[in-house]
Amino acid sequence: LNPYPERKFGVVVVGVGRAGSVRIRDLRNPHPSSAFLNLIGFVSRRELGSVEGVPQISLEDALSSQEVEVAYICSENSSHEDYIRQFLNAGKHVLVEYPMTLSWAAARDLWDLAEQKGRVLHEEHVELLMEEFAFLKKEVVGKDLLKGSLLFTAGPLEQERFGFPAFSGISRLTWLVSLFGELSLVSATLEQRKEDQYMKMTVCLETENKRPLTWIEEKAPGLKRNRHLSFHFKSGSLENMPNVGVNKNIFLKDQNIFVQKLLGQFSEKELAAEKKRILHCLWLAEEIQKHCYSKE
């Protein structure tokens, strides 16, 4: 990236929760990719006035302003689809935190809209920029998987705001698909005790070579945020993750990728492969949701 860009893209950040705050911090710091971006303001349903000296602007102004060319969608998952559609229709490029939408058909429509408008639509996947993932990618390369499992535990999440667990937890599914290729669904169950805020989703998947993978999301008050994994290969097995170091600036690394897309530095082939993976994961998430609800 050229440190002195010819032009800057005007950016608004929609939603100033955890992800939005990190995005604002990265945009305001002198990073190579931030040099291409000019933070104009943020949009929030709450009346905040300004955050760290960044002014709040109305959604209407963000959509109609000629200055705003890019929107970062960092709001609750349930609102992503609507915001993406509005900003693409207004001719803006969009970066959205995963999951892009809570339905596969909506995601497909939005990709079509982005292509029709000639705009970049980028779904953040910081989990693929983590040290743990880099380690796993090296570990599994060239190995013949026999079976595997990935369990994720965390505190409760409100489904109304964050979506069905297969969507809110799509980063775990993205790991499995990125490691082992496209998957098919064998079965899925959802166990819930609303009064205890307890939820457990158990998903049985299969690789193209018919190798079983189990994905479990378990949420309850007091459960620590943790990943437990176990992969068995013909040549040995991997149980749980060694300590591979701290994840540094993963949102910034994601922004770098987005800026490269804005500057047309990715090949059509790379973009098509990424889109295929994203849509495959959203399709699987929806299949899992249907499967769980058809049982009830």
mmCIF file with all atom_site columns, N, CA and C in Angstrom, residues 126-187:
data_model
loop_
_atom_site.group_PDB
_atom_site.id
_atom_site.type_symbol
_atom_site.label_atom_id
_atom_site.label_alt_id
_atom_site.label_comp_id
_atom_site.label_asym_id
_atom_site.label_entity_id
_atom_site.label_seq_id
_atom_site.pdbx_PDB_ins_code
_atom_site.Cartn_x
_atom_site.Cartn_y
_atom_site.Cartn_z
_atom_site.occupancy
_atom_site.B_iso_or_equiv
_atom_site.pdbx_formal_charge
_atom_site.auth_seq_id
_atom_site.auth_comp_id
_atom_site.auth_asym_id
_atom_site.auth_atom_id
_atom_site.pdbx_PDB_model_num
ATOM 1   N N  . VAL A 1 126 ? -12.532 -12.059 11.100 1.00 0.00 ? 126 VAL A N  1
ATOM 2   C CA . VAL A 1 126 ? -11.269 -11.928 11.837 1.00 0.00 ? 126 VAL A CA 1
ATOM 3   C C  . VAL A 1 126 ? -10.780 -13.276 12.358 1.00 0.00 ? 126 VAL A C  1
ATOM 4   N N  . GLU A 1 127 ? -11.712 -14.257 12.483 1.00 0.00 ? 127 GLU A N  1
ATOM 5   C CA . GLU A 1 127 ? -11.276 -15.565 12.996 1.00 0.00 ? 127 GLU A CA 1
ATOM 6   C C  . GLU A 1 127 ? -10.268 -16.233 12.047 1.00 0.00 ? 127 GLU A C  1
ATOM 7   N N  . LEU A 1 128 ? -10.299 -15.847 10.761 1.00 0.00 ? 128 LEU A N  1
ATOM 8   C CA . LEU A 1 128 ? -9.345  -16.423 9.803  1.00 0.00 ? 128 LEU A CA 1
ATOM 9   C C  . LEU A 1 128 ? -8.000  -15.695 9.860  1.00 0.00 ? 128 LEU A C  1
ATOM 10  N N  . LEU A 1 129 ? -7.940  -14.610 10.645 1.00 0.00 ? 129 LEU A N  1
ATOM 11  C CA . LEU A 1 129 ? -6.709  -13.825 10.768 1.00 0.00 ? 129 LEU A CA 1
ATOM 12  C C  . LEU A 1 129 ? -6.043  -14.074 12.119 1.00 0.00 ? 129 LEU A C  1
ATOM 13  N N  . MET A 1 130 ? -6.606  -15.045 12.871 1.00 0.00 ? 130 MET A N  1
ATOM 14  C CA . MET A 1 130 ? -6.065  -15.349 14.199 1.00 0.00 ? 130 MET A CA 1
ATOM 15  C C  . MET A 1 130 ? -4.859  -16.277 14.096 1.00 0.00 ? 130 MET A C  1
ATOM 16  N N  . GLU A 1 131 ? -3.970  -16.158 15.097 1.00 0.00 ? 131 GLU A N  1
ATOM 17  C CA . GLU A 1 131 ? -2.789  -17.035 15.159 1.00 0.00 ? 131 GLU A CA 1
ATOM 18  C C  . GLU A 1 131 ? -3.213  -18.505 15.219 1.00 0.00 ? 131 GLU A C  1
ATOM 19  N N  . GLU A 1 132 ? -4.292  -18.780 15.971 1.00 0.00 ? 132 GLU A N  1
ATOM 20  C CA . GLU A 1 132 ? -4.756  -20.171 16.111 1.00 0.00 ? 132 GLU A CA 1
ATOM 21  C C  . GLU A 1 132 ? -5.112  -20.765 14.754 1.00 0.00 ? 132 GLU A C  1
ATOM 22  N N  . PHE A 1 133 ? -5.766  -19.945 13.919 1.00 0.00 ? 133 PHE A N  1
ATOM 23  C CA . PHE A 1 133 ? -6.175  -20.464 12.615 1.00 0.00 ? 133 PHE A CA 1
ATOM 24  C C  . PHE A 1 133 ? -4.952  -20.711 11.729 1.00 0.00 ? 133 PHE A C  1
ATOM 25  N N  . ALA A 1 134 ? -3.993  -19.795 11.761 1.00 0.00 ? 134 ALA A N  1
ATOM 26  C CA . ALA A 1 134 ? -2.760  -19.962 10.976 1.00 0.00 ? 134 ALA A CA 1
ATOM 27  C C  . ALA A 1 134 ? -2.074  -21.269 11.394 1.00 0.00 ? 134 ALA A C  1
ATOM 28  N N  . PHE A 1 135 ? -2.059  -21.527 12.705 1.00 0.00 ? 135 PHE A N  1
ATOM 29  C CA . PHE A 1 135 ? -1.453  -22.757 13.234 1.00 0.00 ? 135 PHE A CA 1
ATOM 30  C C  . PHE A 1 135 ? -2.206  -23.985 12.707 1.00 0.00 ? 135 PHE A C  1
ATOM 31  N N  . LEU A 1 136 ? -3.545  -23.962 12.811 1.00 0.00 ? 136 LEU A N  1
ATOM 32  C CA . LEU A 1 136 ? -4.353  -25.108 12.370 1.00 0.00 ? 136 LEU A CA 1
ATOM 33  C C  . LEU A 1 136 ? -4.192  -25.371 10.884 1.00 0.00 ? 136 LEU A C  1
ATOM 34  N N  . LYS A 1 137 ? -4.177  -24.298 10.106 1.00 0.00 ? 137 LYS A N  1
ATOM 35  C CA . LYS A 1 137 ? -4.059  -24.417 8.650  1.00 0.00 ? 137 LYS A CA 1
ATOM 36  C C  . LYS A 1 137 ? -2.776  -25.180 8.303  1.00 0.00 ? 137 LYS A C  1
ATOM 37  N N  . LYS A 1 138 ? -1.679  -24.835 9.004  1.00 0.00 ? 138 LYS A N  1
ATOM 38  C CA . LYS A 1 138 ? -0.401  -25.531 8.783  1.00 0.00 ? 138 LYS A CA 1
ATOM 39  C C  . LYS A 1 138 ? -0.496  -26.989 9.229  1.00 0.00 ? 138 LYS A C  1
ATOM 40  N N  . GLU A 1 139 ? -1.160  -27.206 10.377 1.00 0.00 ? 139 GLU A N  1
ATOM 41  C CA . GLU A 1 139 ? -1.270  -28.554 10.952 1.00 0.00 ? 139 GLU A CA 1
ATOM 42  C C  . GLU A 1 139 ? -2.015  -29.531 10.055 1.00 0.00 ? 139 GLU A C  1
ATOM 43  N N  . VAL A 1 140 ? -3.115  -29.056 9.420  1.00 0.00 ? 140 VAL A N  1
ATOM 44  C CA . VAL A 1 140 ? -3.971  -30.012 8.703  1.00 0.00 ? 140 VAL A CA 1
ATOM 45  C C  . VAL A 1 140 ? -3.541  -30.218 7.247  1.00 0.00 ? 140 VAL A C  1
ATOM 46  N N  . VAL A 1 141 ? -2.621  -29.380 6.764  1.00 0.00 ? 141 VAL A N  1
ATOM 47  C CA . VAL A 1 141 ? -2.296  -29.423 5.341  1.00 0.00 ? 141 VAL A CA 1
ATOM 48  C C  . VAL A 1 141 ? -1.740  -30.800 4.944  1.00 0.00 ? 141 VAL A C  1
ATOM 49  N N  . GLY A 1 142 ? -2.301  -31.360 3.888  1.00 0.00 ? 142 GLY A N  1
ATOM 50  C CA . GLY A 1 142 ? -1.822  -32.655 3.385  1.00 0.00 ? 142 GLY A CA 1
ATOM 51  C C  . GLY A 1 142 ? -2.172  -33.845 4.260  1.00 0.00 ? 142 GLY A C  1
ATOM 52  N N  . LYS A 1 143 ? -2.961  -33.647 5.324  1.00 0.00 ? 143 LYS A N  1
ATOM 53  C CA . LYS A 1 143 ? -3.308  -34.777 6.199  1.00 0.00 ? 143 LYS A CA 1
ATOM 54  C C  . LYS A 1 143 ? -4.690  -35.308 5.863  1.00 0.00 ? 143 LYS A C  1
ATOM 55  N N  . ASP A 1 144 ? -4.868  -36.595 6.108  1.00 0.00 ? 144 ASP A N  1
ATOM 56  C CA . ASP A 1 144 ? -6.127  -37.257 5.813  1.00 0.00 ? 144 ASP A CA 1
ATOM 57  C C  . ASP A 1 144 ? -6.969  -37.297 7.090  1.00 0.00 ? 144 ASP A C  1
ATOM 58  N N  . LEU A 1 145 ? -8.032  -36.497 7.135  1.00 0.00 ? 145 LEU A N  1
ATOM 59  C CA . LEU A 1 145 ? -8.885  -36.434 8.325  1.00 0.00 ? 145 LEU A CA 1
ATOM 60  C C  . LEU A 1 145 ? -9.700  -37.722 8.474  1.00 0.00 ? 145 LEU A C  1
ATOM 61  N N  . LEU A 1 146 ? -9.777  -38.231 9.711  1.00 0.00 ? 146 LEU A N  1
ATOM 62  C CA . LEU A 1 146 ? -10.670 -39.362 9.996  1.00 0.00 ? 146 LEU A CA 1
ATOM 63  C C  . LEU A 1 146 ? -11.945 -38.844 10.650 1.00 0.00 ? 146 LEU A C  1
ATOM 64  N N  . LYS A 1 147 ? -11.770 -37.987 11.672 1.00 0.00 ? 147 LYS A N  1
ATOM 65  C CA . LYS A 1 147 ? -12.940 -37.359 12.304 1.00 0.00 ? 147 LYS A CA 1
ATOM 66  C C  . LYS A 1 147 ? -12.467 -36.162 13.114 1.00 0.00 ? 147 LYS A C  1
ATOM 67  N N  . GLY A 1 148 ? -13.414 -35.275 13.422 1.00 0.00 ? 148 GLY A N  1
ATOM 68  C CA . GLY A 1 148 ? -13.020 -34.097 14.183 1.00 0.00 ? 148 GLY A CA 1
ATOM 69  C C  . GLY A 1 148 ? -14.181 -33.502 14.936 1.00 0.00 ? 148 GLY A C  1
ATOM 70  N N  . SER A 1 149 ? -13.858 -32.645 15.907 1.00 0.00 ? 149 SER A N  1
ATOM 71  C CA . SER A 1 149 ? -14.918 -31.932 16.619 1.00 0.00 ? 149 SER A CA 1
ATOM 72  C C  . SER A 1 149 ? -14.425 -30.569 17.069 1.00 0.00 ? 149 SER A C  1
ATOM 73  N N  . LEU A 1 150 ? -15.367 -29.644 17.157 1.00 0.00 ? 150 LEU A N  1
ATOM 74  C CA . LEU A 1 150 ? -15.076 -28.286 17.621 1.00 0.00 ? 150 LEU A CA 1
ATOM 75  C C  . LEU A 1 150 ? -16.220 -27.874 18.543 1.00 0.00 ? 150 LEU A C  1
ATOM 76  N N  . LEU A 1 151 ? -15.862 -27.581 19.794 1.00 0.00 ? 151 LEU A N  1
ATOM 77  C CA . LEU A 1 151 ? -16.857 -27.140 20.784 1.00 0.00 ? 151 LEU A CA 1
ATOM 78  C C  . LEU A 1 151 ? -16.524 -25.707 21.160 1.00 0.00 ? 151 LEU A C  1
ATOM 79  N N  . PHE A 1 152 ? -17.530 -24.847 21.103 1.00 0.00 ? 152 PHE A N  1
ATOM 80  C CA . PHE A 1 152 ? -17.337 -23.461 21.522 1.00 0.00 ? 152 PHE A CA 1
ATOM 81  C C  . PHE A 1 152 ? -18.274 -23.173 22.682 1.00 0.00 ? 152 PHE A C  1
ATOM 82  N N  . THR A 1 153 ? -17.726 -22.620 23.764 1.00 0.00 ? 153 THR A N  1
ATOM 83  C CA . THR A 1 153 ? -18.553 -22.248 24.915 1.00 0.00 ? 153 THR A CA 1
ATOM 84  C C  . THR A 1 153 ? -18.449 -20.749 25.154 1.00 0.00 ? 153 THR A C  1
ATOM 85  N N  . ALA A 1 154 ? -19.529 -20.170 25.666 1.00 0.00 ? 154 ALA A N  1
ATOM 86  C CA . ALA A 1 154 ? -19.536 -18.731 25.973 1.00 0.00 ? 154 ALA A CA 1
ATOM 87  C C  . ALA A 1 154 ? -20.775 -18.410 26.804 1.00 0.00 ? 154 ALA A C  1
ATOM 88  N N  . GLY A 1 155 ? -20.872 -17.155 27.237 1.00 0.00 ? 155 GLY A N  1
ATOM 89  C CA . GLY A 1 155 ? -22.057 -16.691 27.952 1.00 0.00 ? 155 GLY A CA 1
ATOM 90  C C  . GLY A 1 155 ? -23.241 -16.580 26.992 1.00 0.00 ? 155 GLY A C  1
ATOM 91  N N  . PRO A 1 156 ? -24.439 -16.354 27.520 1.00 0.00 ? 156 PRO A N  1
ATOM 92  C CA . PRO A 1 156 ? -25.632 -16.333 26.667 1.00 0.00 ? 156 PRO A CA 1
ATOM 93  C C  . PRO A 1 156 ? -25.659 -15.154 25.687 1.00 0.00 ? 156 PRO A C  1
ATOM 94  N N  . LEU A 1 157 ? -26.352 -15.356 24.559 1.00 0.00 ? 157 LEU A N  1
ATOM 95  C CA . LEU A 1 157 ? -26.556 -14.305 23.547 1.00 0.00 ? 157 LEU A CA 1
ATOM 96  C C  . LEU A 1 157 ? -28.040 -14.249 23.234 1.00 0.00 ? 157 LEU A C  1
ATOM 97  N N  . GLU A 1 158 ? -28.571 -13.044 23.083 1.00 0.00 ? 158 GLU A N  1
ATOM 98  C CA . GLU A 1 158 ? -29.999 -12.926 22.760 1.00 0.00 ? 158 GLU A CA 1
ATOM 99  C C  . GLU A 1 158 ? -30.233 -13.246 21.293 1.00 0.00 ? 158 GLU A C  1
ATOM 100 N N  . GLN A 1 159 ? -31.054 -14.280 21.055 1.00 0.00 ? 159 GLN A N  1
ATOM 101 C CA . GLN A 1 159 ? -31.291 -14.714 19.685 1.00 0.00 ? 159 GLN A CA 1
ATOM 102 C C  . GLN A 1 159 ? -31.981 -13.650 18.825 1.00 0.00 ? 159 GLN A C  1
ATOM 103 N N  . GLU A 1 160 ? -32.862 -12.863 19.436 1.00 0.00 ? 160 GLU A N  1
ATOM 104 C CA . GLU A 1 160 ? -33.588 -11.826 18.676 1.00 0.00 ? 160 GLU A CA 1
ATOM 105 C C  . GLU A 1 160 ? -32.600 -10.856 18.044 1.00 0.00 ? 160 GLU A C  1
ATOM 106 N N  . ARG A 1 161 ? -31.533 -10.557 18.769 1.00 0.00 ? 161 ARG A N  1
ATOM 107 C CA . ARG A 1 161 ? -30.583 -9.549  18.285 1.00 0.00 ? 161 ARG A CA 1
ATOM 108 C C  . ARG A 1 161 ? -29.442 -10.159 17.484 1.00 0.00 ? 161 ARG A C  1
ATOM 109 N N  . PHE A 1 162 ? -29.033 -11.365 17.862 1.00 0.00 ? 162 PHE A N  1
ATOM 110 C CA . PHE A 1 162 ? -27.822 -11.929 17.259 1.00 0.00 ? 162 PHE A CA 1
ATOM 111 C C  . PHE A 1 162 ? -28.099 -13.061 16.277 1.00 0.00 ? 162 PHE A C  1
ATOM 112 N N  . GLY A 1 163 ? -29.365 -13.530 16.247 1.00 0.00 ? 163 GLY A N  1
ATOM 113 C CA . GLY A 1 163 ? -29.706 -14.572 15.293 1.00 0.00 ? 163 GLY A CA 1
ATOM 114 C C  . GLY A 1 163 ? -29.542 -15.966 15.860 1.00 0.00 ? 163 GLY A C  1
ATOM 115 N N  . PHE A 1 164 ? -30.014 -16.936 15.089 1.00 0.00 ? 164 PHE A N  1
ATOM 116 C CA . PHE A 1 164 ? -29.903 -18.349 15.459 1.00 0.00 ? 164 PHE A CA 1
ATOM 117 C C  . PHE A 1 164 ? -28.416 -18.692 15.663 1.00 0.00 ? 164 PHE A C  1
ATOM 118 N N  . PRO A 1 165 ? -28.097 -19.588 16.624 1.00 0.00 ? 165 PRO A N  1
ATOM 119 C CA . PRO A 1 165 ? -26.683 -19.868 16.963 1.00 0.00 ? 165 PRO A CA 1
ATOM 120 C C  . PRO A 1 165 ? -25.794 -20.291 15.783 1.00 0.00 ? 165 PRO A C  1
ATOM 121 N N  . ALA A 1 166 ? -26.377 -20.908 14.754 1.00 0.00 ? 166 ALA A N  1
ATOM 122 C CA . ALA A 1 166 ? -25.540 -21.287 13.605 1.00 0.00 ? 166 ALA A CA 1
ATOM 123 C C  . ALA A 1 166 ? -25.091 -20.044 12.839 1.00 0.00 ? 166 ALA A C  1
ATOM 124 N N  . PHE A 1 167 ? -25.867 -18.943 12.928 1.00 0.00 ? 167 PHE A N  1
ATOM 125 C CA . PHE A 1 167 ? -25.475 -17.675 12.293 1.00 0.00 ? 167 PHE A CA 1
ATOM 126 C C  . PHE A 1 167 ? -24.567 -16.865 13.209 1.00 0.00 ? 167 PHE A C  1
ATOM 127 N N  . SER A 1 168 ? -24.961 -16.721 14.488 1.00 0.00 ? 168 SER A N  1
ATOM 128 C CA . SER A 1 168 ? -24.118 -15.920 15.391 1.00 0.00 ? 168 SER A CA 1
ATOM 129 C C  . SER A 1 168 ? -22.764 -16.599 15.591 1.00 0.00 ? 168 SER A C  1
ATOM 130 N N  . GLY A 1 169 ? -22.720 -17.926 15.428 1.00 0.00 ? 169 GLY A N  1
ATOM 131 C CA . GLY A 1 169 ? -21.460 -18.665 15.599 1.00 0.00 ? 169 GLY A CA 1
ATOM 132 C C  . GLY A 1 169 ? -20.814 -19.054 14.283 1.00 0.00 ? 169 GLY A C  1
ATOM 133 N N  . ILE A 1 170 ? -21.144 -18.323 13.219 1.00 0.00 ? 170 ILE A N  1
ATOM 134 C CA . ILE A 1 170 ? -20.693 -18.747 11.885 1.00 0.00 ? 170 ILE A CA 1
ATOM 135 C C  . ILE A 1 170 ? -19.170 -18.726 11.737 1.00 0.00 ? 170 ILE A C  1
ATOM 136 N N  . SER A 1 171 ? -18.481 -18.019 12.630 1.00 0.00 ? 171 SER A N  1
ATOM 137 C CA . SER A 1 171 ? -17.011 -18.020 12.532 1.00 0.00 ? 171 SER A CA 1
ATOM 138 C C  . SER A 1 171 ? -16.449 -19.418 12.813 1.00 0.00 ? 171 SER A C  1
ATOM 139 N N  . ARG A 1 172 ? -17.121 -20.200 13.666 1.00 0.00 ? 172 ARG A N  1
ATOM 140 C CA . ARG A 1 172 ? -16.645 -21.571 13.927 1.00 0.00 ? 172 ARG A CA 1
ATOM 141 C C  . ARG A 1 172 ? -16.865 -22.438 12.674 1.00 0.00 ? 172 ARG A C  1
ATOM 142 N N  . LEU A 1 173 ? -18.009 -22.265 12.046 1.00 0.00 ? 173 LEU A N  1
ATOM 143 C CA . LEU A 1 173 ? -18.318 -23.008 10.819 1.00 0.00 ? 173 LEU A CA 1
ATOM 144 C C  . LEU A 1 173 ? -17.316 -22.632 9.725  1.00 0.00 ? 173 LEU A C  1
ATOM 145 N N  . THR A 1 174 ? -16.967 -21.341 9.686  1.00 0.00 ? 174 THR A N  1
ATOM 146 C CA . THR A 1 174 ? -16.012 -20.843 8.685  1.00 0.00 ? 174 THR A CA 1
ATOM 147 C C  . THR A 1 174 ? -14.642 -21.487 8.879  1.00 0.00 ? 174 THR A C  1
ATOM 148 N N  . TRP A 1 175 ? -14.236 -21.685 10.130 1.00 0.00 ? 175 TRP A N  1
ATOM 149 C CA . TRP A 1 175 ? -12.983 -22.406 10.404 1.00 0.00 ? 175 TRP A CA 1
ATOM 150 C C  . TRP A 1 175 ? -13.038 -23.801 9.792  1.00 0.00 ? 175 TRP A C  1
ATOM 151 N N  . LEU A 1 176 ? -14.119 -24.527 10.082 1.00 0.00 ? 176 LEU A N  1
ATOM 152 C CA . LEU A 1 176 ? -14.213 -25.920 9.615  1.00 0.00 ? 176 LEU A CA 1
ATOM 153 C C  . LEU A 1 176 ? -14.209 -25.995 8.088  1.00 0.00 ? 176 LEU A C  1
ATOM 154 N N  . VAL A 1 177 ? -14.961 -25.094 7.444  1.00 0.00 ? 177 VAL A N  1
ATOM 155 C CA . VAL A 1 177 ? -15.030 -25.097 5.981  1.00 0.00 ? 177 VAL A CA 1
ATOM 156 C C  . VAL A 1 177 ? -13.675 -24.676 5.381  1.00 0.00 ? 177 VAL A C  1
ATOM 157 N N  . SER A 1 178 ? -13.018 -23.714 6.010  1.00 0.00 ? 178 SER A N  1
ATOM 158 C CA . SER A 1 178 ? -11.717 -23.253 5.496  1.00 0.00 ? 178 SER A CA 1
ATOM 159 C C  . SER A 1 178 ? -10.639 -24.316 5.681  1.00 0.00 ? 178 SER A C  1
ATOM 160 N N  . LEU A 1 179 ? -10.786 -25.148 6.695  1.00 0.00 ? 179 LEU A N  1
ATOM 161 C CA . LEU A 1 179 ? -9.800  -26.210 6.942  1.00 0.00 ? 179 LEU A CA 1
ATOM 162 C C  . LEU A 1 179 ? -10.067 -27.454 6.103  1.00 0.00 ? 179 LEU A C  1
ATOM 163 N N  . PHE A 1 180 ? -11.362 -27.823 5.968  1.00 0.00 ? 180 PHE A N  1
ATOM 164 C CA . PHE A 1 180 ? -11.679 -29.145 5.406  1.00 0.00 ? 180 PHE A CA 1
ATOM 165 C C  . PHE A 1 180 ? -12.536 -29.108 4.136  1.00 0.00 ? 180 PHE A C  1
ATOM 166 N N  . GLY A 1 181 ? -12.799 -27.921 3.611  1.00 0.00 ? 181 GLY A N  1
ATOM 167 C CA . GLY A 1 181 ? -13.570 -27.832 2.366  1.00 0.00 ? 181 GLY A CA 1
ATOM 168 C C  . GLY A 1 181 ? -15.074 -27.819 2.631  1.00 0.00 ? 181 GLY A C  1
ATOM 169 N N  . GLU A 1 182 ? -15.862 -27.803 1.557  1.00 0.00 ? 182 GLU A N  1
ATOM 170 C CA . GLU A 1 182 ? -17.318 -27.702 1.701  1.00 0.00 ? 182 GLU A CA 1
ATOM 171 C C  . GLU A 1 182 ? -17.858 -28.913 2.467  1.00 0.00 ? 182 GLU A C  1
ATOM 172 N N  . LEU A 1 183 ? -18.871 -28.652 3.288  1.00 0.00 ? 183 LEU A N  1
ATOM 173 C CA . LEU A 1 183 ? -19.419 -29.684 4.172  1.00 0.00 ? 183 LEU A CA 1
ATOM 174 C C  . LEU A 1 183 ? -20.883 -29.908 3.869  1.00 0.00 ? 183 LEU A C  1
ATOM 175 N N  . SER A 1 184 ? -21.382 -31.086 4.260  1.00 0.00 ? 184 SER A N  1
ATOM 176 C CA . SER A 1 184 ? -22.834 -31.283 4.167  1.00 0.00 ? 184 SER A CA 1
ATOM 177 C C  . SER A 1 184 ? -23.367 -31.613 5.553  1.00 0.00 ? 184 SER A C  1
ATOM 178 N N  . LEU A 1 185 ? -24.651 -31.331 5.740  1.00 0.00 ? 185 LEU A N  1
ATOM 179 C CA . LEU A 1 185 ? -25.270 -31.497 7.046  1.00 0.00 ? 185 LEU A CA 1
ATOM 180 C C  . LEU A 1 185 ? -25.845 -32.899 7.173  1.00 0.00 ? 185 LEU A C  1
ATOM 181 N N  . VAL A 1 186 ? -25.524 -33.567 8.288  1.00 0.00 ? 186 VAL A N  1
ATOM 182 C CA . VAL A 1 186 ? -26.081 -34.889 8.563  1.00 0.00 ? 186 VAL A CA 1
ATOM 183 C C  . VAL A 1 186 ? -27.254 -34.741 9.531  1.00 0.00 ? 186 VAL A C  1
ATOM 184 N N  . SER A 1 187 ? -27.017 -34.028 10.642 1.00 0.00 ? 187 SER A N  1
ATOM 185 C CA . SER A 1 187 ? -28.108 -33.804 11.595 1.00 0.00 ? 187 SER A CA 1
ATOM 186 C C  . SER A 1 187 ? -27.773 -32.613 12.482 1.00 0.00 ? 187 SER A C  1
#
